[in-house]
PDB file of C-alpha atoms in Angstrom:
ATOM      1  CA  MET A   1     151.795 140.047 100.306  1.00 78.00           C
ATOM      2  CA  ALA A   2     148.538 138.902  99.661  1.00 77.00           C
ATOM      3  CA  THR A   3     145.552 139.485 102.031  1.00 89.00           C
ATOM      4  CA  GLY A   4     143.462 136.927 103.567  1.00 91.00           C
ATOM      5  CA  VAL A   5     140.608 137.421 101.291  1.00 92.00           C
ATOM      6  CA  ASP A   6     143.260 137.135  98.198  1.00 93.00           C
ATOM      7  CA  GLN A   7     144.402 133.856  99.549  1.00 93.00           C
ATOM      8  CA  SER A   8     141.116 132.403 100.198  1.00 95.00           C
ATOM      9  CA  VAL A   9     139.776 133.257  96.930  1.00 95.00           C
ATOM     10  CA  GLY A  10     142.933 131.763  95.163  1.00 95.00           C
ATOM     11  CA  MET A  11     142.514 128.733  97.152  1.00 96.00           C
ATOM     12  CA  SER A  12     138.884 128.503  96.276  1.00 97.00           C
ATOM     13  CA  LEU A  13     139.721 128.658  92.540  1.00 97.00           C
ATOM     14  CA  VAL A  14     142.510 126.279  93.065  1.00 98.00           C
ATOM     15  CA  ALA A  15     140.216 123.620  94.634  1.00 98.00           C
ATOM     16  CA  PHE A  16     137.413 124.269  91.888  1.00 97.00           C
ATOM     17  CA  SER A  17     139.946 123.815  89.342  1.00 96.00           C
ATOM     18  CA  LEU A  18     141.032 120.578  90.763  1.00 98.00           C
ATOM     19  CA  LEU A  19     137.756 119.472  91.401  1.00 97.00           C
ATOM     20  CA  LEU A  20     136.678 119.993  87.922  1.00 94.00           C
ATOM     21  CA  PHE A  21     140.023 118.465  86.471  1.00 95.00           C
ATOM     22  CA  THR A  22     139.419 115.313  88.477  1.00 95.00           C
ATOM     23  CA  TYR A  23     135.748 115.234  87.532  1.00 93.00           C
ATOM     24  CA  TYR A  24     136.397 115.564  83.783  1.00 93.00           C
ATOM     25  CA  SER A  25     139.426 113.050  84.035  1.00 94.00           C
ATOM     26  CA  VAL A  26     137.319 110.334  85.636  1.00 93.00           C
ATOM     27  CA  TRP A  27     134.712 111.136  83.038  1.00 92.00           C
ATOM     28  CA  VAL A  28     136.830 110.793  79.820  1.00 92.00           C
ATOM     29  CA  ILE A  29     139.374 108.335  81.036  1.00 93.00           C
ATOM     30  CA  VAL A  30     137.675 106.292  83.322  1.00 92.00           C
ATOM     31  CA  LEU A  31     134.027 105.967  82.467  1.00 91.00           C
ATOM     32  CA  PRO A  32     134.425 104.139  78.881  1.00 90.00           C
ATOM     33  CA  PHE A  33     136.055 101.220  80.712  1.00 93.00           C
ATOM     34  CA  VAL A  34     133.252 100.826  83.254  1.00 91.00           C
ATOM     35  CA  GLY A  35     130.315  98.873  82.441  1.00 91.00           C
ATOM     36  CA  SER A  36     127.118 100.802  81.446  1.00 88.00           C
ATOM     37  CA  ASP A  37     125.140  99.556  84.231  1.00 91.00           C
ATOM     38  CA  HIS A  38     127.486 100.620  86.999  1.00 91.00           C
ATOM     39  CA  ILE A  39     126.314 103.023  89.402  1.00 92.00           C
ATOM     40  CA  LEU A  40     128.941 105.460  88.672  1.00 88.00           C
ATOM     41  CA  HIS A  41     127.139 106.246  85.305  1.00 90.00           C
ATOM     42  CA  LYS A  42     124.514 108.031  87.139  1.00 91.00           C
ATOM     43  CA  TYR A  43     127.005 111.026  88.265  1.00 91.00           C
ATOM     44  CA  PHE A  44     128.190 111.827  84.854  1.00 92.00           C
ATOM     45  CA  LEU A  45     126.634 113.545  81.768  1.00 91.00           C
ATOM     46  CA  PRO A  46     126.510 111.367  78.732  1.00 90.00           C
ATOM     47  CA  ARG A  47     129.748 111.098  76.783  1.00 88.00           C
ATOM     48  CA  GLU A  48     128.966 113.219  73.942  1.00 91.00           C
ATOM     49  CA  TYR A  49     128.992 116.178  76.523  1.00 93.00           C
ATOM     50  CA  SER A  50     132.727 115.443  77.066  1.00 90.00           C
ATOM     51  CA  VAL A  51     133.540 116.922  73.741  1.00 92.00           C
ATOM     52  CA  ILE A  52     130.706 119.519  73.399  1.00 95.00           C
ATOM     53  CA  LEU A  53     131.110 121.274  76.706  1.00 93.00           C
ATOM     54  CA  PRO A  54     134.999 122.066  76.160  1.00 93.00           C
ATOM     55  CA  GLY A  55     134.447 122.979  72.586  1.00 95.00           C
ATOM     56  CA  ILE A  56     131.866 125.570  73.816  1.00 97.00           C
ATOM     57  CA  ALA A  57     134.407 126.754  76.653  1.00 95.00           C
ATOM     58  CA  ALA A  58     137.080 127.154  74.138  1.00 97.00           C
ATOM     59  CA  VAL A  59     134.854 129.223  71.591  1.00 98.00           C
ATOM     60  CA  ILE A  60     133.711 131.482  74.753  1.00 98.00           C
ATOM     61  CA  LEU A  61     137.472 131.909  75.902  1.00 97.00           C
ATOM     62  CA  LEU A  62     138.568 132.868  72.310  1.00 98.00           C
ATOM     63  CA  LEU A  63     135.722 135.124  71.785  1.00 98.00           C
ATOM     64  CA  CYS A  64     136.488 136.858  75.385  1.00 98.00           C
ATOM     65  CA  ILE A  65     140.400 137.035  74.455  1.00 98.00           C
ATOM     66  CA  GLY A  66     139.348 138.713  70.950  1.00 97.00           C
ATOM     67  CA  ALA A  67     136.776 141.196  72.525  1.00 98.00           C
ATOM     68  CA  PHE A  68     139.661 142.044  75.318  1.00 97.00           C
ATOM     69  CA  THR A  69     142.128 142.562  72.329  1.00 97.00           C
ATOM     70  CA  ALA A  70     139.987 144.555  70.506  1.00 95.00           C
ATOM     71  CA  VAL A  71     138.975 146.793  73.206  1.00 95.00           C
ATOM     72  CA  VAL A  72     142.734 147.456  74.208  1.00 95.00           C
ATOM     73  CA  ILE A  73     143.765 148.290  70.429  1.00 93.00           C
ATOM     74  CA  TRP A  74     140.561 150.512  70.012  1.00 92.00           C
ATOM     75  CA  LYS A  75     141.456 152.592  73.421  1.00 91.00           C
ATOM     76  CA  ASN A  76     145.078 152.841  72.370  1.00 89.00           C
ATOM     77  CA  HIS A  77     144.520 153.964  68.971  1.00 81.00           C
ATOM     78  CA  LYS A  78     145.534 157.531  68.558  1.00 75.00           C
ATOM     79  CA  PRO A  79     143.926 159.427  65.519  1.00 75.00           C
ATOM     80  CA  LYS A  80     146.571 160.979  62.913  1.00 74.00           C
ATOM     81  CA  LYS A  81     146.908 164.580  63.018  1.00 73.00           C
ATOM     82  CA  VAL A  82     145.803 166.328  59.844  1.00 72.00           C
ATOM     83  CA  ASP A  83     148.264 169.005  58.558  1.00 64.00           C
TER      84      ASP A  83
END
């Protein structure tokens, strides 16, 4: 069983992910259909960032996965014995 701290951290991560998903969904799906003079636009970045920010996040994620894989392979590498 998870401790209380683990459960609270897990719930915090779920809440943050839900908030981020909702914000991004409104930004990408709803905002293009709202007039540019509407007050809702002041809570969001310009639309160009809706493509740039996930792209940067994807590159960082791929770099972290590649670095992790390289470290695991490097640590598990066994030198060949020379006869």
